[in-house]
Tab-separated table of C-alpha atoms in Angstrom:
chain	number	residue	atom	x	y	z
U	1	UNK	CA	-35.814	-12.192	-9.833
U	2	UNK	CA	-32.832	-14.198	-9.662
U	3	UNK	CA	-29.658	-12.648	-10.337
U	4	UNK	CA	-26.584	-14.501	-12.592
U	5	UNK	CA	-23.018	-14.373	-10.896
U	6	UNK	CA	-19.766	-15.131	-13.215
U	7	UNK	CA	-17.202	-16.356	-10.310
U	8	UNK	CA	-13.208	-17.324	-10.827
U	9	UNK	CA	-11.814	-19.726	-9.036
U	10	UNK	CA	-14.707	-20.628	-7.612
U	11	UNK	CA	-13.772	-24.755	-7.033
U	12	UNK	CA	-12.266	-24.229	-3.821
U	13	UNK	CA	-11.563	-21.690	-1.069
U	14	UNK	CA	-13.279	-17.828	-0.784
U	15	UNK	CA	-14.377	-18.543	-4.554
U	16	UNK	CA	-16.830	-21.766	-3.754
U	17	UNK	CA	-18.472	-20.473	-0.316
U	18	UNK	CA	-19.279	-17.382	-3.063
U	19	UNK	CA	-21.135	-19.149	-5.175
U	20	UNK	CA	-22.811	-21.673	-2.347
U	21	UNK	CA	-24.200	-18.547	-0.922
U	22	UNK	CA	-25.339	-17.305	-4.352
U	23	UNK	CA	-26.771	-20.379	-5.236
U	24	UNK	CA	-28.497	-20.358	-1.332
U	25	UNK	CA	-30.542	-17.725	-2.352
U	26	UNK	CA	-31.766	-18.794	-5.876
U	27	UNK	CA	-29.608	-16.996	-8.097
U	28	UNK	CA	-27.922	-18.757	-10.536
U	29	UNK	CA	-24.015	-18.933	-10.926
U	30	UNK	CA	-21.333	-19.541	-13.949
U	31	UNK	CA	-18.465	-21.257	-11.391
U	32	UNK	CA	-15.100	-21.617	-13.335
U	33	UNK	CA	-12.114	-22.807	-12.288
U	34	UNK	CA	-8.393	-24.247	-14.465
U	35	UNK	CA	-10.533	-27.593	-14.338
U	36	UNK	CA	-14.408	-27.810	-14.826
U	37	UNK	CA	-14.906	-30.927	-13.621
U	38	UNK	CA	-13.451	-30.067	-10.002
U	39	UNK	CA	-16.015	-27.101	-10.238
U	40	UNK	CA	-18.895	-29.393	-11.213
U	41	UNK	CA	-17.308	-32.106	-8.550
U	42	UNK	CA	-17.087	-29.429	-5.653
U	43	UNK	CA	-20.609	-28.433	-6.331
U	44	UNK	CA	-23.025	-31.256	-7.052
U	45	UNK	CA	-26.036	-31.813	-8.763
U	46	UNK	CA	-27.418	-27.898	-8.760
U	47	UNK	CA	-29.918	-28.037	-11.298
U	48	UNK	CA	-29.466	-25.808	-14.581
U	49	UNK	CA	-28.722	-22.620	-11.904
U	50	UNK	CA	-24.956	-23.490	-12.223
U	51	UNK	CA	-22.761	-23.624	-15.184
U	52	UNK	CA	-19.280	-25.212	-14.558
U	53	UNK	CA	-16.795	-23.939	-17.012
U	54	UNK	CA	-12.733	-24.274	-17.497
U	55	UNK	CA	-11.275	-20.765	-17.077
U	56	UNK	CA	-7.590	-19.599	-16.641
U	57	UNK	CA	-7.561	-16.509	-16.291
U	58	UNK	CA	-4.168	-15.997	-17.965
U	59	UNK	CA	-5.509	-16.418	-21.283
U	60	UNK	CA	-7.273	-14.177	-23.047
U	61	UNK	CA	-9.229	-16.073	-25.214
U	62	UNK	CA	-10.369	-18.318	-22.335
U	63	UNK	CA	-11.627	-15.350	-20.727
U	64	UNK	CA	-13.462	-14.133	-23.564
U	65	UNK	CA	-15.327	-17.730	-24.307
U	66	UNK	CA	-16.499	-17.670	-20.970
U	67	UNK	CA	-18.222	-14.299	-20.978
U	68	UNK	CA	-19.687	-15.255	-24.543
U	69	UNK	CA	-21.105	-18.598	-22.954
U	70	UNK	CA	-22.404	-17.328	-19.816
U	71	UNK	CA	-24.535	-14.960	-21.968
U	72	UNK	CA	-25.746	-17.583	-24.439
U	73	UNK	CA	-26.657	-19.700	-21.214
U	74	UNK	CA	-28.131	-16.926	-19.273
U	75	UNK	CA	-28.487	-14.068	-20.932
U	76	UNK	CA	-26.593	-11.875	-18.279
U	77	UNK	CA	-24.361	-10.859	-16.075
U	78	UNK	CA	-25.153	-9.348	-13.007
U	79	UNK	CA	-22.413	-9.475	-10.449
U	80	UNK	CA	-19.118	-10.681	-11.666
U	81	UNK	CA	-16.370	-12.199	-8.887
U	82	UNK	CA	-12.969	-12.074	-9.219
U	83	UNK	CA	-12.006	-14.261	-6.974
U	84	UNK	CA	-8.956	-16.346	-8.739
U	85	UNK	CA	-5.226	-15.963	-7.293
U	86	UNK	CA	-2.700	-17.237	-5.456
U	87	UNK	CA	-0.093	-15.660	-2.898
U	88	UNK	CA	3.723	-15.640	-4.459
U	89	UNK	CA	5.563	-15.323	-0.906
U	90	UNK	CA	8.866	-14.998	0.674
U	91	UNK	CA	11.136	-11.698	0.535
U	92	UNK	CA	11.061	-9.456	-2.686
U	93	UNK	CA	15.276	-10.608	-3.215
U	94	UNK	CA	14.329	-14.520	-3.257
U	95	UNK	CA	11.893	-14.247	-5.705
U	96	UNK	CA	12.542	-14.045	-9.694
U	97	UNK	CA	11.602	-11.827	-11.945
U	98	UNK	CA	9.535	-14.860	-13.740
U	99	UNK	CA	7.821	-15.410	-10.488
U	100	UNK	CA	6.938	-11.711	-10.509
U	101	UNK	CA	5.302	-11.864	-13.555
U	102	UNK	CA	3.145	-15.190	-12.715
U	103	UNK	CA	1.722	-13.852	-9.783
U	104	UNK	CA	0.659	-10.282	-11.505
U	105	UNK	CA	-0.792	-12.463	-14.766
U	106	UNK	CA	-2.909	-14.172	-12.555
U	107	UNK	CA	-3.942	-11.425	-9.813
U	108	UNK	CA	-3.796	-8.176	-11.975
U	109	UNK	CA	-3.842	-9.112	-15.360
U	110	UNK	CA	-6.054	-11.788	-15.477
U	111	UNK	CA	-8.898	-9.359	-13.212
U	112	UNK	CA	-8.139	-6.814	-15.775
U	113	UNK	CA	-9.283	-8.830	-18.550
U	114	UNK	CA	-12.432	-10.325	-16.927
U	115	UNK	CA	-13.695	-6.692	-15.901
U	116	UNK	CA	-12.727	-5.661	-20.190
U	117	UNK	CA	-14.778	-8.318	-21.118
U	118	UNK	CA	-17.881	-8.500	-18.638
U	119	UNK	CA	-18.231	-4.615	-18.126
U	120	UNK	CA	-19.735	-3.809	-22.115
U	121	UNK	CA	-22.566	-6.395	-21.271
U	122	UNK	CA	-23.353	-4.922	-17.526
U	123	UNK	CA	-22.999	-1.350	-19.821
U	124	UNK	CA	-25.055	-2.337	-22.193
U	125	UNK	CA	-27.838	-3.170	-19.428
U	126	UNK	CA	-26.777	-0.278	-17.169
U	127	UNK	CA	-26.618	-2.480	-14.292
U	128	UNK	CA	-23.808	-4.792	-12.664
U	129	UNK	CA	-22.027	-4.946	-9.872
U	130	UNK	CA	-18.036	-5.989	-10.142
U	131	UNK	CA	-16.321	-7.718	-6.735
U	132	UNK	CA	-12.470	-7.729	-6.886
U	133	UNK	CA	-11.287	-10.174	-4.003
U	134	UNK	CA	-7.995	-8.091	-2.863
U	135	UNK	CA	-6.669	-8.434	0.468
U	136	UNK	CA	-5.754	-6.992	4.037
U	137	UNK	CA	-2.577	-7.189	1.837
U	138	UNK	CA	-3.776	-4.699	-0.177
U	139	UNK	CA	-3.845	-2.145	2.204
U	140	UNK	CA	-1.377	-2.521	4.590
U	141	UNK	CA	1.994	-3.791	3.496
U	142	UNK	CA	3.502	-7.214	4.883
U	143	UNK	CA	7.113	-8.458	4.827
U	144	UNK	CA	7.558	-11.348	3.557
U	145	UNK	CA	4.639	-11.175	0.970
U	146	UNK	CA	5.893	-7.715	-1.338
U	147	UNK	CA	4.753	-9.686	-4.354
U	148	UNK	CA	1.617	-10.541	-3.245
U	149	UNK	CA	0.874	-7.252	-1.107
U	150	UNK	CA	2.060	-5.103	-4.772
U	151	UNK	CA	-0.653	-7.482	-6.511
U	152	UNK	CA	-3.412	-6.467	-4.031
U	153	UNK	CA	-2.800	-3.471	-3.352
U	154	UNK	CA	-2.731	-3.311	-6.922
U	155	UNK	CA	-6.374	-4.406	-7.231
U	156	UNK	CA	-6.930	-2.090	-4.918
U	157	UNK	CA	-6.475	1.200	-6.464
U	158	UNK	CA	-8.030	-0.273	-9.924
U	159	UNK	CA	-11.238	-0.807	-8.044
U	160	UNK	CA	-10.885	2.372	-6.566
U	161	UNK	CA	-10.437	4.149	-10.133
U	162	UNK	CA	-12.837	1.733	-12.124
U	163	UNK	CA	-15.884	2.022	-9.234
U	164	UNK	CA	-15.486	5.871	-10.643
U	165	UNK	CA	-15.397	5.105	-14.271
U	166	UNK	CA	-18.257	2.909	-14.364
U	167	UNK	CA	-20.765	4.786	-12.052
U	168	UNK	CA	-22.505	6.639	-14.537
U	169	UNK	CA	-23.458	3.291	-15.960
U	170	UNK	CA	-25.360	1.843	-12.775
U	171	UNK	CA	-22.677	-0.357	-12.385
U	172	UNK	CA	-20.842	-0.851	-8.596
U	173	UNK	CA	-17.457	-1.880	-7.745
U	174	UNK	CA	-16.725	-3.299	-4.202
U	175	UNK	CA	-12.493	-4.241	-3.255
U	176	UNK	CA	-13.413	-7.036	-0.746
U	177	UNK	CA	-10.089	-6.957	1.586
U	178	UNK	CA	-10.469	-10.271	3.650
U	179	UNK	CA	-8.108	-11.122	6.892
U	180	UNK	CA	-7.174	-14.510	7.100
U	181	UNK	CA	-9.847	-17.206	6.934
U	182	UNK	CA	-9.932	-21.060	6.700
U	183	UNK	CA	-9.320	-21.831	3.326
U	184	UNK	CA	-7.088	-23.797	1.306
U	185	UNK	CA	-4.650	-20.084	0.731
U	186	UNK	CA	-1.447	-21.479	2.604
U	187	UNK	CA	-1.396	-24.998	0.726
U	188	UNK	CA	1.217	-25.846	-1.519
U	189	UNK	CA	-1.735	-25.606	-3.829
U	190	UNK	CA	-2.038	-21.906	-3.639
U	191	UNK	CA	0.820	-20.383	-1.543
U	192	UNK	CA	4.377	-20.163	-3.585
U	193	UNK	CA	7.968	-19.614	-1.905
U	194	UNK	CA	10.763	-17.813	-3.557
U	195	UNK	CA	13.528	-20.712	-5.045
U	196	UNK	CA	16.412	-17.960	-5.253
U	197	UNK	CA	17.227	-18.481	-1.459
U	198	UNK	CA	19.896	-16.048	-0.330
U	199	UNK	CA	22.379	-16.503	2.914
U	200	UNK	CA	20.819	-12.975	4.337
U	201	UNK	CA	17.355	-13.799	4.522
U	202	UNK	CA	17.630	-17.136	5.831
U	203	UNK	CA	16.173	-16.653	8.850
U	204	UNK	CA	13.124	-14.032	7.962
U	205	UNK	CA	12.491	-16.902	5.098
U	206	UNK	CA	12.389	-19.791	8.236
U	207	UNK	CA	9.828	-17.410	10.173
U	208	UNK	CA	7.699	-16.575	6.764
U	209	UNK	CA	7.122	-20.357	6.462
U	210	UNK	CA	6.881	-21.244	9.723
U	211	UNK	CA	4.171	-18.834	10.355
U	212	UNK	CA	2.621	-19.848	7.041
U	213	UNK	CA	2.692	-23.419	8.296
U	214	UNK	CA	1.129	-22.702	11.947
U	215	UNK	CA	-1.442	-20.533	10.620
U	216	UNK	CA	-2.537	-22.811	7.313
U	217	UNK	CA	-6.279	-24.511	8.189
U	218	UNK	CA	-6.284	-22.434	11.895
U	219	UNK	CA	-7.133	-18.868	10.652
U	220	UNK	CA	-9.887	-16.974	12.250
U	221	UNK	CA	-12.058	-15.900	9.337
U	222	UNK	CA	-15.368	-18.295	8.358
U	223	UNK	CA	-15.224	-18.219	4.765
U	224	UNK	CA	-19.100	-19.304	4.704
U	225	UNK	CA	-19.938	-15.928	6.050
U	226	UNK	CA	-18.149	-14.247	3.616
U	227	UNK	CA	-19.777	-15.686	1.128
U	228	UNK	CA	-23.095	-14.738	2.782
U	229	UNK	CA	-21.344	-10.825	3.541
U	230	UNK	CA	-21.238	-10.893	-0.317
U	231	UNK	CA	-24.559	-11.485	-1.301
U	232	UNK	CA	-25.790	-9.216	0.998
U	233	UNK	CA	-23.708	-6.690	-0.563
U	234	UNK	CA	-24.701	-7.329	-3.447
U	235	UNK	CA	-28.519	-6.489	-2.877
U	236	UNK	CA	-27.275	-2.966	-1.616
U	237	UNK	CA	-27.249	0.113	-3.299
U	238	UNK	CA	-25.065	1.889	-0.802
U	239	UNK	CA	-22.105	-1.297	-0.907
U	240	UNK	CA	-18.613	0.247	-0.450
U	241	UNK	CA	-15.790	0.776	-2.751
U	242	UNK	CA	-13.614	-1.258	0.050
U	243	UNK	CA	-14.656	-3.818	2.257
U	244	UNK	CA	-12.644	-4.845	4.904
U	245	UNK	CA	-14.059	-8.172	5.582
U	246	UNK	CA	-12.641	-9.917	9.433
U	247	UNK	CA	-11.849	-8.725	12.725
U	248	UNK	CA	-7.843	-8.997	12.504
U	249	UNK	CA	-7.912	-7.119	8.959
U	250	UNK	CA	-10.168	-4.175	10.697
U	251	UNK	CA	-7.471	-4.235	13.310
U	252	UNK	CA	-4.521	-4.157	10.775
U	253	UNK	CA	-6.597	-1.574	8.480
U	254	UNK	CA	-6.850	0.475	11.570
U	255	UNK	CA	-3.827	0.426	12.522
U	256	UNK	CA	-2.494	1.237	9.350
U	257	UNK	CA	-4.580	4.557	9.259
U	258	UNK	CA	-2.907	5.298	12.301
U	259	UNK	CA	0.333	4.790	11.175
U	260	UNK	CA	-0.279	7.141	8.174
U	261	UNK	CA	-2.186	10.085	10.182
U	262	UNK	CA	1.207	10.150	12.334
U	263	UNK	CA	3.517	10.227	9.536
U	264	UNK	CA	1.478	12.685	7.676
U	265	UNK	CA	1.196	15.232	10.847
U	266	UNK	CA	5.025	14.222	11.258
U	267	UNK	CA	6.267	15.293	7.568
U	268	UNK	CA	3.441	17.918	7.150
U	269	UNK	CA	5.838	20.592	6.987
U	270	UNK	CA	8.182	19.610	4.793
U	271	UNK	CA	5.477	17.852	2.770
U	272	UNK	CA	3.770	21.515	2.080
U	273	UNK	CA	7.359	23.141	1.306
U	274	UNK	CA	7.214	21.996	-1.766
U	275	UNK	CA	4.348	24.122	-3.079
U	276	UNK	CA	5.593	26.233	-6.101
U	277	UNK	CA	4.774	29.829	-5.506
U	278	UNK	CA	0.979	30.953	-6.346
């Protein structure tokens, strides 16, 4: 029986090899993107299995007409991907507050308020399974991305929390941490710089974009098989609450355990001292 995805940001990037993939197997999909017709452009002729629609996930309302058309269209929801974001980069100091705010709308708030209005009709049938597309970023901190890394890391630990919350209803929650992969992510298109360039960090900013520049369109990661890692999760009962999807971000994730064993064992003592008595 074929299943009905709701995808963001699913013209381009992580968000459109999702939906291929979905599509690849004979489920249908409700692709939305800021413009419909790049959706319905990136996509093709797919028969009445895909519905294009214009979502930004900054508004509320948008967000909410969505949902309600999905349902009139296909009378469910069965996995829902958050998938829409962009990266606000450069050091914490050279970005403004305003820029702060954009990239949490988007990457936080805007998740938020597709789970709060998908997750009554995936109650309702006590089945559903929620993907929120965090990142590597999200796990183990990166200079010269604190916005970004605070957004995911943010999705993070709502996924972990929600995946508890909604368990009783039959309804999974999977944080999909990718490493870097071949997508559109570094573009001008998707990747922001901070404007409020200061003296000090001149040189950390040159390496941030440098690297950003070397790396754009060369990363390691297929996002075609991520989209196929998806749907198989997907049609498992046992998917995690975090998946670490890529062999640098299972190197960084490791590494990152590491790091926090060590500083655990290191402050263990001190850590315990502050026990009241019992």
């Amino acid at each position: 029986m074929a299943r009905t995805w709701l995808i963001t940001g699913a013209s381009r990037g992580l968000g459109f090899h999702i939906a291929q993939s979905a599509l690849a197997v004979g489920d249908n999909v409700i692709a939305t993107g800021r413009s419909s017709l790049a959706v319905a452009e990136a996509f093709g002729d797919c028969g009445d299995r895909l519905l294009a629609l214009p979502l930004d996930v900054t508004h509320q309302e948008q967000v909410q007409q969505v949902v309600n058309k999905a349902i009139e269209h296909f009378a469910s929801i069965d996995v829902l991907v958050n998938n829409a974001g962009f990266g606000q980069l450069g050091p914490f100091e050279e970005n403004t507050s305003a820029a702060a705010h954009e990239q949490f709308a988007t990457n936080v708030f805007g998740l938020f308020d597709m789970c709060r209005a998908v997750l009554p009709v995936m109650r309702e049938r006590k089945q559903g399974h929620v993907f929120n597309i965090a990142s590597i970023a999200g796990l183990a901190g990166m200079g010269g991305a604190a916005l970004y890394c605070s957004s995911k890391f943010a999705v993070a630990g709502f996924s972990e929390a929600l995946a508890q919350e909604v368990a009783g209803f039959g309804i999974k929650v999977t944080s999909v941490a990718p490493g870097a992969f071949r997508t559109d992510f570094l573009d001008a298109s998707s990747a922001r710089f901070g404007n409020n360039q200061l003296i000090d960090y001149a040189e950390f900013s040159a390496k941030v974009k440098a690297s950003s520049a070397n790396g754009n369109h060369a990363q390691p990661g297929d996002p075609a098989k991520l989209g196929a890692a998806i749907v198989q999760l997907a049609l498992d009962p046992q998917a995690p609450v975090h998946f670490i999807v890529g062999s640098d971000a299972l190197n960084m994730a490791s590494n990152r355990l590491t790091t926090l064993q060590q500083e655990i064992d290191k402050w263990r003592q001190l850590s315990a001292s502050t026990d009241g008595a019992s």
